mmCIF file of N, CA and C in Angstrom:
data_model
loop_
_atom_site.group_PDB
_atom_site.id
_atom_site.type_symbol
_atom_site.label_atom_id
_atom_site.label_comp_id
_atom_site.label_asym_id
_atom_site.label_seq_id
_atom_site.Cartn_x
_atom_site.Cartn_y
_atom_site.Cartn_z
ATOM 1 N N MET A 20 6.659 0.258 -1.332
ATOM 2 C CA MET A 20 6.381 -0.576 -2.476
ATOM 3 C C MET A 20 7.101 -1.915 -2.372
ATOM 4 N N ARG A 21 8.240 -1.910 -1.692
ATOM 5 C CA ARG A 21 8.992 -3.161 -1.568
ATOM 6 C C ARG A 21 8.188 -4.260 -0.889
ATOM 7 N N ILE A 22 7.379 -3.869 0.069
ATOM 8 C CA ILE A 22 6.602 -4.892 0.782
ATOM 9 C C ILE A 22 5.577 -5.559 -0.139
ATOM 10 N N TYR A 23 4.982 -4.777 -1.033
ATOM 11 C CA TYR A 23 4.041 -5.360 -1.989
ATOM 12 C C TYR A 23 4.754 -6.360 -2.895
ATOM 13 N N ILE A 24 5.916 -5.970 -3.378
ATOM 14 C CA ILE A 24 6.665 -6.854 -4.269
ATOM 15 C C ILE A 24 7.117 -8.103 -3.532
ATOM 16 N N ARG A 25 7.516 -7.946 -2.276
ATOM 17 C CA ARG A 25 7.916 -9.107 -1.473
ATOM 18 C C ARG A 25 6.750 -10.087 -1.333
ATOM 19 N N HIS A 26 5.560 -9.562 -1.041
ATOM 20 C CA HIS A 26 4.396 -10.442 -0.897
ATOM 21 C C HIS A 26 3.980 -11.050 -2.233
ATOM 22 N N MET A 27 4.142 -10.293 -3.306
ATOM 23 C CA MET A 27 3.859 -10.860 -4.624
ATOM 24 C C MET A 27 4.801 -12.021 -4.916
ATOM 25 N N ARG A 28 6.078 -11.847 -4.627
ATOM 26 C CA ARG A 28 7.051 -12.924 -4.858
ATOM 27 C C ARG A 28 6.735 -14.156 -4.028
ATOM 28 N N ARG A 29 6.332 -13.938 -2.788
ATOM 29 C CA ARG A 29 5.960 -15.084 -1.937
ATOM 30 C C ARG A 29 4.765 -15.828 -2.511
ATOM 31 N N ALA A 30 3.781 -15.078 -2.978
ATOM 32 C CA ALA A 30 2.600 -15.710 -3.571
ATOM 33 C C ALA A 30 2.976 -16.465 -4.846
ATOM 34 N N ILE A 31 3.859 -15.885 -5.646
ATOM 35 C CA ILE A 31 4.299 -16.554 -6.872
ATOM 36 C C ILE A 31 5.063 -17.828 -6.528
ATOM 37 N N THR A 32 5.927 -17.764 -5.521
ATOM 38 C CA THR A 32 6.679 -18.941 -5.096
ATOM 39 C C THR A 32 5.730 -20.045 -4.639
ATOM 40 N N ALA A 33 4.653 -19.650 -3.971
ATOM 41 C CA ALA A 33 3.654 -20.619 -3.506
ATOM 42 C C ALA A 33 2.687 -21.011 -4.623
ATOM 43 N N GLN A 34 2.919 -20.496 -5.823
ATOM 44 C CA GLN A 34 2.088 -20.736 -6.999
ATOM 45 C C GLN A 34 0.651 -20.275 -6.800
ATOM 46 N N ASP A 35 0.484 -19.239 -5.997
ATOM 47 C CA ASP A 35 -0.826 -18.613 -5.810
ATOM 48 C C ASP A 35 -0.864 -17.356 -6.678
ATOM 49 N N PHE A 36 -1.015 -17.585 -7.974
ATOM 50 C CA PHE A 36 -0.921 -16.496 -8.933
ATOM 51 C C PHE A 36 -2.088 -15.519 -8.832
ATOM 52 N N ASP A 37 -3.234 -16.002 -8.423
ATOM 53 C CA ASP A 37 -4.382 -15.111 -8.236
ATOM 54 C C ASP A 37 -4.105 -14.112 -7.116
ATOM 55 N N MET A 38 -3.537 -14.579 -6.030
ATOM 56 C CA MET A 38 -3.195 -13.692 -4.910
ATOM 57 C C MET A 38 -2.110 -12.699 -5.328
ATOM 58 N N ALA A 39 -1.106 -13.166 -6.046
ATOM 59 C CA ALA A 39 -0.044 -12.277 -6.520
ATOM 60 C C ALA A 39 -0.631 -11.186 -7.414
ATOM 61 N N ASP A 40 -1.567 -11.546 -8.255
ATOM 62 C CA ASP A 40 -2.213 -10.581 -9.136
ATOM 63 C C ASP A 40 -3.008 -9.554 -8.339
ATOM 64 N N ARG A 41 -3.751 -10.004 -7.356
ATOM 65 C CA ARG A 41 -4.548 -9.069 -6.542
ATOM 66 C C ARG A 41 -3.662 -8.113 -5.754
ATOM 67 N N ILE A 42 -2.574 -8.624 -5.204
ATOM 68 C CA ILE A 42 -1.630 -7.764 -4.481
ATOM 69 C C ILE A 42 -1.029 -6.740 -5.440
ATOM 70 N N GLY A 43 -0.635 -7.204 -6.614
ATOM 71 C CA GLY A 43 -0.027 -6.317 -7.590
ATOM 72 C C GLY A 43 -0.960 -5.224 -8.066
ATOM 73 N N ILE A 44 -2.205 -5.560 -8.320
ATOM 74 C CA ILE A 44 -3.178 -4.563 -8.776
ATOM 75 C C ILE A 44 -3.442 -3.550 -7.665
ATOM 76 N N ALA A 45 -3.555 -4.003 -6.430
ATOM 77 C CA ALA A 45 -3.750 -3.076 -5.307
ATOM 78 C C ALA A 45 -2.556 -2.137 -5.186
ATOM 79 N N ALA A 46 -1.364 -2.664 -5.341
ATOM 80 C CA ALA A 46 -0.166 -1.828 -5.291
ATOM 81 C C ALA A 46 -0.136 -0.849 -6.454
ATOM 82 N N TYR A 47 -0.554 -1.303 -7.617
ATOM 83 C CA TYR A 47 -0.564 -0.458 -8.811
ATOM 84 C C TYR A 47 -1.462 0.751 -8.618
ATOM 85 N N LEU A 48 -2.563 0.553 -7.933
ATOM 86 C CA LEU A 48 -3.517 1.646 -7.716
ATOM 87 C C LEU A 48 -2.935 2.774 -6.873
ATOM 88 N N VAL A 49 -2.016 2.470 -5.973
ATOM 89 C CA VAL A 49 -1.450 3.495 -5.087
ATOM 90 C C VAL A 49 -0.036 3.910 -5.480
ATOM 91 N N ALA A 50 0.503 3.314 -6.526
ATOM 92 C CA ALA A 50 1.888 3.570 -6.921
ATOM 93 C C ALA A 50 2.023 4.850 -7.736
ATOM 94 N N ASN A 51 3.232 5.425 -7.689
ATOM 95 C CA ASN A 51 3.535 6.551 -8.576
ATOM 96 C C ASN A 51 4.048 5.992 -9.908
ATOM 97 N N ALA A 52 4.393 6.864 -10.834
ATOM 98 C CA ALA A 52 4.750 6.429 -12.191
ATOM 99 C C ALA A 52 5.952 5.489 -12.222
ATOM 100 N N SER A 53 7.000 5.793 -11.480
ATOM 101 C CA SER A 53 8.171 4.921 -11.520
ATOM 102 C C SER A 53 7.895 3.570 -10.865
ATOM 103 N N GLU A 54 7.104 3.571 -9.805
ATOM 104 C CA GLU A 54 6.736 2.311 -9.151
ATOM 105 C C GLU A 54 5.842 1.473 -10.058
ATOM 106 N N ARG A 55 4.997 2.130 -10.820
ATOM 107 C CA ARG A 55 4.134 1.396 -11.751
ATOM 108 C C ARG A 55 4.949 0.689 -12.820
ATOM 109 N N ARG A 56 6.018 1.309 -13.284
ATOM 110 C CA ARG A 56 6.867 0.651 -14.280
ATOM 111 C C ARG A 56 7.473 -0.623 -13.700
ATOM 112 N N VAL A 57 7.874 -0.584 -12.438
ATOM 113 C CA VAL A 57 8.419 -1.784 -11.790
ATOM 114 C C VAL A 57 7.336 -2.849 -11.679
ATOM 115 N N LEU A 58 6.162 -2.465 -11.250
ATOM 116 C CA LEU A 58 5.070 -3.434 -11.099
ATOM 117 C C LEU A 58 4.661 -4.038 -12.439
ATOM 118 N N GLU A 59 4.779 -3.283 -13.508
ATOM 119 C CA GLU A 59 4.418 -3.804 -14.826
ATOM 120 C C GLU A 59 5.322 -4.953 -15.251
ATOM 121 N N THR A 60 6.521 -5.058 -14.682
ATOM 122 C CA THR A 60 7.379 -6.203 -14.995
ATOM 123 C C THR A 60 6.775 -7.491 -14.440
ATOM 124 N N TYR A 61 6.022 -7.375 -13.362
ATOM 125 C CA TYR A 61 5.348 -8.540 -12.787
ATOM 126 C C TYR A 61 3.955 -8.737 -13.370
ATOM 127 N N LEU A 62 3.235 -7.640 -13.576
ATOM 128 C CA LEU A 62 1.833 -7.719 -13.955
ATOM 129 C C LEU A 62 1.591 -7.711 -15.456
ATOM 130 N N GLY A 63 2.558 -7.277 -16.201
ATOM 131 C CA GLY A 63 2.414 -7.176 -17.644
ATOM 132 C C GLY A 63 1.995 -5.776 -18.058
ATOM 133 N N PRO A 64 2.062 -5.514 -19.353
ATOM 134 C CA PRO A 64 1.799 -4.163 -19.853
ATOM 135 C C PRO A 64 0.335 -3.723 -19.754
ATOM 136 N N ASN A 65 -0.576 -4.622 -19.528
ATOM 137 C CA ASN A 65 -1.985 -4.250 -19.424
ATOM 138 C C ASN A 65 -2.431 -4.048 -17.979
ATOM 139 N N ALA A 66 -1.491 -3.764 -17.090
ATOM 140 C CA ALA A 66 -1.812 -3.592 -15.667
ATOM 141 C C ALA A 66 -2.778 -2.438 -15.440
ATOM 142 N N ALA A 67 -2.619 -1.342 -16.173
ATOM 143 C CA ALA A 67 -3.517 -0.197 -16.004
ATOM 144 C C ALA A 67 -4.940 -0.579 -16.365
ATOM 145 N N HIS A 68 -5.090 -1.357 -17.401
ATOM 146 C CA HIS A 68 -6.430 -1.809 -17.794
ATOM 147 C C HIS A 68 -7.039 -2.689 -16.703
ATOM 148 N N ARG A 69 -6.258 -3.614 -16.189
ATOM 149 C CA ARG A 69 -6.766 -4.514 -15.149
ATOM 150 C C ARG A 69 -7.058 -3.787 -13.855
ATOM 151 N N ALA A 70 -6.329 -2.696 -13.598
ATOM 152 C CA ALA A 70 -6.573 -1.899 -12.381
ATOM 153 C C ALA A 70 -7.725 -0.921 -12.571
ATOM 154 N N GLY A 71 -8.219 -0.816 -13.806
ATOM 155 C CA GLY A 71 -9.339 0.078 -14.084
ATOM 156 C C GLY A 71 -8.921 1.526 -14.246
ATOM 157 N N LEU A 72 -7.642 1.790 -14.471
ATOM 158 C CA LEU A 72 -7.156 3.155 -14.581
ATOM 159 C C LEU A 72 -7.176 3.695 -15.999
ATOM 160 N N ASP A 73 -7.486 2.866 -16.971
ATOM 161 C CA ASP A 73 -7.477 3.320 -18.345
ATOM 162 C C ASP A 73 -8.868 3.766 -18.818
ATOM 163 N N ARG A 74 -9.807 3.758 -17.944
ATOM 164 C CA ARG A 74 -11.182 4.160 -18.313
ATOM 165 C C ARG A 74 -11.317 5.664 -18.274
ATOM 166 N N ASP A 75 -12.051 6.201 -19.204
ATOM 167 C CA ASP A 75 -12.268 7.655 -19.249
ATOM 168 C C ASP A 75 -13.506 8.051 -18.497
#
């Protein structure tokens, strides 16, 4: 998971927020519960919705 966060930070530093968002959502899809909480600090509380995981 660290590599995803590292790449997200690089994209944010380069002000490529769209890329950071795409990396974060991809990471969110494969993350476990504790990793998802960390990613939500970057992606916001609606990360599950944006990743499509809140659909029934």
